[in-house]
Short mmCIF file of C-alpha atoms in Angstrom, two decimals:
data_model
loop_
_atom_site.label_atom_id
_atom_site.label_comp_id
_atom_site.label_asym_id
_atom_site.label_seq_id
_atom_site.Cartn_x
_atom_site.Cartn_y
_atom_site.Cartn_z
CA MET K 1 -21.96 8.09 -18.79
CA ASN K 2 -19.02 6.18 -17.33
CA ASP K 3 -18.44 7.58 -13.84
CA SER K 4 -15.87 5.00 -12.74
CA VAL K 5 -12.74 6.39 -11.09
CA PHE K 6 -10.69 3.46 -12.36
CA LEU K 7 -8.64 4.38 -15.40
CA ALA K 8 -8.81 0.89 -16.88
CA ASP K 9 -12.62 0.95 -16.86
CA HIS K 10 -12.65 3.67 -19.53
CA THR K 11 -12.18 3.69 -23.28
CA TRP K 12 -9.15 5.58 -24.48
CA PRO K 13 -11.16 8.67 -25.52
CA GLU K 14 -12.81 8.70 -22.10
CA ALA K 15 -9.43 8.31 -20.42
CA GLU K 16 -8.03 11.14 -22.54
CA ALA K 17 -10.85 13.45 -21.46
CA LYS K 18 -10.52 12.47 -17.81
CA ILE K 19 -6.77 13.10 -17.82
CA ALA K 20 -7.25 16.42 -19.62
CA ALA K 21 -9.55 17.54 -16.81
CA GLY K 22 -6.44 17.75 -14.64
CA GLY K 23 -7.44 15.64 -11.65
CA PRO K 24 -4.76 13.66 -9.83
CA VAL K 25 -3.94 10.13 -10.93
CA PHE K 26 -3.46 7.60 -8.15
CA LEU K 27 -1.05 4.69 -8.47
CA PRO K 28 -1.60 2.01 -5.77
CA LEU K 29 1.41 -0.21 -5.06
CA GLY K 30 0.62 -3.63 -3.64
CA ALA K 31 1.97 -7.14 -3.29
CA THR K 32 0.86 -10.74 -3.57
CA GLU K 33 1.94 -12.00 -0.16
CA GLN K 34 0.82 -14.40 2.55
CA HIS K 35 -1.42 -12.93 5.23
CA GLY K 36 -1.95 -15.87 7.54
CA HIS K 37 -4.62 -18.55 7.43
CA HIS K 38 -7.42 -16.03 7.81
CA MET K 39 -6.86 -13.60 4.92
CA ALA K 40 -6.29 -13.71 1.19
CA LEU K 41 -2.97 -13.15 -0.56
CA ASN K 42 -4.19 -9.86 -2.05
CA VAL K 43 -4.48 -7.80 1.15
CA ASP K 44 -1.74 -5.39 0.04
CA VAL K 45 -3.60 -4.86 -3.24
CA VAL K 46 -7.11 -4.49 -1.80
CA ILE K 47 -6.30 -1.91 0.89
CA PRO K 48 -4.43 0.76 -1.15
CA THR K 49 -6.82 0.31 -4.08
CA ALA K 50 -9.86 0.89 -1.87
CA ILE K 51 -8.29 3.95 -0.25
CA CYS K 52 -7.38 5.40 -3.65
CA GLU K 53 -10.91 4.82 -4.91
CA ARG K 54 -12.43 6.72 -1.99
CA VAL K 55 -10.01 9.63 -2.27
CA ALA K 56 -10.30 9.80 -6.06
CA ARG K 57 -14.09 10.10 -5.82
CA ALA K 58 -13.71 12.96 -3.35
CA VAL K 59 -11.16 14.97 -5.39
CA GLY K 60 -12.09 14.15 -8.97
CA GLY K 61 -9.19 11.85 -9.68
CA LEU K 62 -8.45 8.61 -11.50
CA VAL K 63 -7.00 5.36 -10.15
CA ALA K 64 -4.44 3.61 -12.33
CA PRO K 65 -4.28 -0.20 -12.19
CA THR K 66 -2.65 -1.39 -8.98
CA VAL K 67 0.80 -2.93 -9.20
CA PRO K 68 -0.03 -6.41 -7.79
CA TYR K 69 3.51 -7.64 -7.07
CA GLY K 70 5.83 -6.11 -4.48
CA ASN K 71 9.43 -6.04 -3.42
CA ARG K 72 10.67 -9.19 -1.68
CA SER K 73 8.71 -10.16 1.43
CA GLN K 74 11.06 -10.20 4.42
CA PRO K 75 10.77 -12.48 7.49
CA ARG K 76 10.67 -9.64 10.02
CA SER K 77 8.01 -7.62 8.21
CA GLY K 78 6.06 -9.98 5.97
CA GLY K 79 6.96 -13.54 6.90
CA GLY K 80 9.42 -14.01 4.06
CA PRO K 81 9.62 -16.43 1.13
CA ALA K 82 8.76 -19.62 3.04
CA PHE K 83 5.00 -19.28 2.53
CA PRO K 84 3.38 -20.54 -0.69
CA GLY K 85 1.54 -17.96 -2.78
CA THR K 86 3.88 -15.05 -2.14
CA ILE K 87 5.26 -13.73 -5.44
CA ASN K 88 8.20 -11.34 -5.18
CA LEU K 89 9.90 -8.82 -7.41
CA SER K 90 13.48 -7.76 -6.83
CA ALA K 91 13.90 -4.18 -5.63
CA HIS K 92 15.51 -3.30 -8.97
CA THR K 93 12.64 -4.71 -11.02
CA PHE K 94 10.03 -3.08 -8.79
CA SER K 95 11.75 0.31 -9.08
CA LEU K 96 11.82 0.00 -12.87
CA VAL K 97 8.11 -0.87 -12.98
CA VAL K 98 7.28 2.23 -10.94
CA ARG K 99 9.63 4.31 -13.11
CA ASP K 100 8.05 3.20 -16.36
CA ILE K 101 4.47 3.79 -15.18
CA LEU K 102 5.29 7.29 -13.95
CA VAL K 103 7.15 8.20 -17.14
CA ASP K 104 4.22 7.02 -19.25
CA LEU K 105 1.73 8.98 -17.16
CA TYR K 106 3.92 12.05 -17.66
CA ARG K 107 4.01 11.38 -21.40
CA GLN K 108 0.22 11.48 -21.35
CA LYS K 109 0.38 14.92 -19.68
CA VAL K 110 -0.49 13.76 -16.18
CA ARG K 111 1.13 16.24 -13.80
CA ARG K 112 -0.48 15.38 -10.48
CA ILE K 113 0.35 11.88 -9.28
CA VAL K 114 -0.24 10.18 -5.93
CA VAL K 115 1.65 6.93 -5.30
CA LEU K 116 -0.02 5.04 -2.44
CA ASN K 117 1.95 2.13 -1.05
CA GLY K 118 0.34 -0.84 0.69
CA HIS K 119 3.36 -3.13 1.25
CA TYR K 120 6.08 -2.37 3.79
CA GLU K 121 8.97 -3.68 1.70
CA ASN K 122 8.02 -1.38 -1.19
CA ILE K 123 9.06 1.77 0.65
CA TRP K 124 12.58 2.36 -0.62
CA PRO K 125 12.15 0.73 -4.07
CA SER K 126 9.16 3.00 -4.70
CA ILE K 127 11.24 6.05 -3.78
CA GLU K 128 13.96 4.84 -6.15
CA GLY K 129 11.35 4.36 -8.89
CA ILE K 130 10.24 7.97 -8.51
CA GLU K 131 13.83 9.21 -8.61
CA LEU K 132 14.52 7.15 -11.73
CA ALA K 133 11.38 8.57 -13.39
CA LEU K 134 12.58 12.10 -12.69
CA ASP K 135 15.94 11.19 -14.23
CA VAL K 136 14.21 9.96 -17.40
CA ILE K 137 11.83 12.92 -17.63
CA GLY K 138 14.66 15.37 -16.98
CA ARG K 139 14.99 17.35 -13.79
CA ASP K 140 14.80 20.56 -15.84
CA LYS K 141 11.42 19.55 -17.32
CA THR K 142 9.46 18.96 -14.15
CA ASP K 143 7.76 22.36 -13.81
CA GLY K 144 4.13 21.68 -12.94
CA LEU K 145 4.82 18.06 -11.99
CA THR K 146 4.14 16.92 -8.42
CA ILE K 147 4.41 13.32 -7.25
CA LEU K 148 3.25 12.49 -3.74
CA ARG K 149 4.40 9.17 -2.22
CA ILE K 150 2.40 7.87 0.74
CA ASP K 151 2.47 4.76 2.96
CA HIS K 152 -1.14 4.43 4.06
CA TRP K 153 -0.35 3.29 7.62
CA GLU K 154 1.44 6.57 8.33
CA PHE K 155 -1.90 8.39 8.39
CA ALA K 156 -3.42 6.50 11.31
CA ARG K 157 -3.77 9.18 13.98
CA PRO K 158 -2.04 8.59 17.33
CA GLU K 159 -5.45 8.79 19.01
CA THR K 160 -6.75 6.01 16.75
CA ILE K 161 -3.73 3.80 17.42
CA ALA K 162 -4.21 4.36 21.15
CA ARG K 163 -7.88 3.32 20.89
CA ILE K 164 -6.98 0.17 18.99
CA PHE K 165 -4.00 -0.75 21.18
CA PRO K 166 -4.77 0.42 24.74
CA ASP K 167 -2.05 -1.94 26.04
CA GLY K 168 0.63 -0.70 23.64
CA TYR K 169 1.25 -0.67 19.88
CA PRO K 170 3.57 -3.47 18.66
CA GLY K 171 4.80 -1.36 15.71
CA ILE K 172 4.01 -1.42 12.01
CA GLU K 173 6.53 -4.16 11.17
CA LEU K 174 4.81 -6.67 13.48
CA GLU K 175 1.38 -5.59 12.31
CA HIS K 176 1.64 -7.82 9.25
CA ALA K 177 -1.67 -9.72 8.90
CA SER K 178 -2.54 -8.53 12.38
CA VAL K 179 -5.10 -6.14 13.89
CA LEU K 180 -4.63 -3.16 11.57
CA GLU K 181 -4.68 -5.05 8.28
CA THR K 182 -7.34 -7.48 9.44
CA SER K 183 -9.63 -4.67 10.60
CA LEU K 184 -9.13 -2.78 7.34
CA MET K 185 -10.00 -5.89 5.35
CA LEU K 186 -13.08 -6.50 7.51
CA ALA K 187 -14.22 -2.98 6.57
CA ILE K 188 -13.33 -3.25 2.86
CA ARG K 189 -13.62 -6.92 1.81
CA PRO K 190 -15.05 -9.03 4.65
CA ASP K 191 -15.56 -11.86 2.16
CA LEU K 192 -11.77 -12.29 2.09
CA VAL K 193 -11.45 -12.64 5.88
CA ASP K 194 -12.27 -15.68 8.02
CA LEU K 195 -11.33 -15.02 11.63
CA ASP K 196 -12.36 -18.56 12.58
CA ARG K 197 -9.25 -19.76 10.73
CA ALA K 198 -6.83 -17.41 12.49
CA LEU K 199 -4.03 -19.17 14.40
CA HIS K 200 -2.82 -17.39 17.50
CA ASP K 201 0.87 -18.28 17.58
CA GLY K 202 2.34 -14.77 17.87
CA PRO K 203 3.55 -12.24 18.57
CA ALA K 204 6.95 -12.85 17.04
CA GLN K 205 10.02 -12.10 19.16
CA PHE K 206 12.60 -11.26 16.51
CA ARG K 207 16.28 -10.80 17.11
CA PRO K 208 17.52 -7.34 16.04
CA TYR K 209 19.27 -8.56 12.89
CA ASP K 210 18.64 -10.50 9.69
CA ARG K 211 20.12 -13.89 8.81
CA PHE K 212 20.65 -15.35 5.31
CA PRO K 213 20.05 -17.70 3.59
CA LYS K 214 17.96 -19.37 6.27
CA PRO K 215 15.22 -17.12 7.69
CA PRO K 216 15.00 -16.64 11.45
CA VAL K 217 13.16 -19.33 13.34
CA GLU K 218 11.11 -16.67 15.13
CA VAL K 219 8.63 -16.31 12.22
CA PRO K 220 5.32 -17.72 13.55
CA PRO K 221 4.18 -20.74 11.51
CA SER K 222 0.86 -19.00 10.79
CA GLY K 223 2.57 -16.06 9.07
CA VAL K 224 0.86 -13.59 11.42
CA LEU K 225 3.60 -11.58 13.09
CA SER K 226 1.59 -10.11 15.96
CA MET K 227 -2.04 -10.97 16.73
CA THR K 228 -5.49 -10.95 15.18
CA GLU K 229 -7.50 -10.77 18.42
CA GLY K 230 -9.41 -7.53 18.63
CA SER K 231 -9.81 -7.01 14.88
CA THR K 232 -13.17 -5.42 14.06
CA VAL K 233 -15.00 -3.67 11.24
CA GLU K 234 -15.30 -0.58 13.45
CA LYS K 235 -11.53 -0.32 13.88
CA GLY K 236 -11.12 -0.71 10.13
CA GLU K 237 -13.51 2.17 9.56
CA TRP K 238 -11.55 4.33 12.01
CA LEU K 239 -8.36 3.64 10.07
CA LEU K 240 -9.99 4.28 6.70
CA ALA K 241 -11.41 7.57 7.92
CA ASP K 242 -7.97 8.67 9.14
CA CYS K 243 -6.22 7.79 5.90
CA VAL K 244 -8.84 9.02 3.45
CA GLY K 245 -9.42 12.26 5.34
CA ARG K 246 -5.72 13.07 5.65
CA MET K 247 -5.07 12.27 1.99
CA ILE K 248 -7.89 14.54 0.86
CA ASP K 249 -6.49 17.37 2.98
CA ILE K 250 -2.99 16.90 1.59
CA ILE K 251 -4.17 16.70 -2.02
CA ASN K 252 -6.24 19.87 -1.64
CA GLU K 253 -3.18 21.58 -0.17
CA GLU K 254 -0.59 20.29 -2.65
CA PHE K 255 -2.67 20.49 -5.84
CA LYS K 256 -4.19 23.96 -5.48
#
């Protein structure tokens, strides 16, 4: 018996039966983006996929293939386009990708969908994608349909953030490739992290505006916007527990 929670691991008859069972379908949204010298380009794919897998196992759900490309990396939140390996989608394209996946899930009678975002710049394009999907489906045909959209970092409890940052939290924008993401990766895929290669040239001191076409000079050369010091497996496990636990609670509440 195939007990995988990943939709793509199943044959189509197996997928049909799993969907018919009525469990939620999770759609992780990621990116292929630089994460310093010490982590792989797929951080924003690995983290939401791993969280979705854990939650899906707990609630009897399925995980759709992760969208591996994200909306344009920006200098003040992801380092920007200057780093090799980062592959961007325009906001319009990203929104249409999300739209089409959601519409096709609806066509296959999926009515409980959880969109979990792992890339900061995906926030508004993912919202637009959901709105466009509802336009295509028809606002008058959405009885029984519920789509939850979540940014995983929002579920870190204040107590956990205070434990990780006793001297003050730099904010989610500057946490790119820094303690939170590095700790999560140490807990999920330590083989993709090499702290010995981390360069400590942050934190960035950004001006409160954007400049085009040349990115601001304040982007640290390493691509790490804050710091990696203090990253641990234990902190990653704290963050995973916060996110997975809160998502399970919300799904049990929303999908009664």
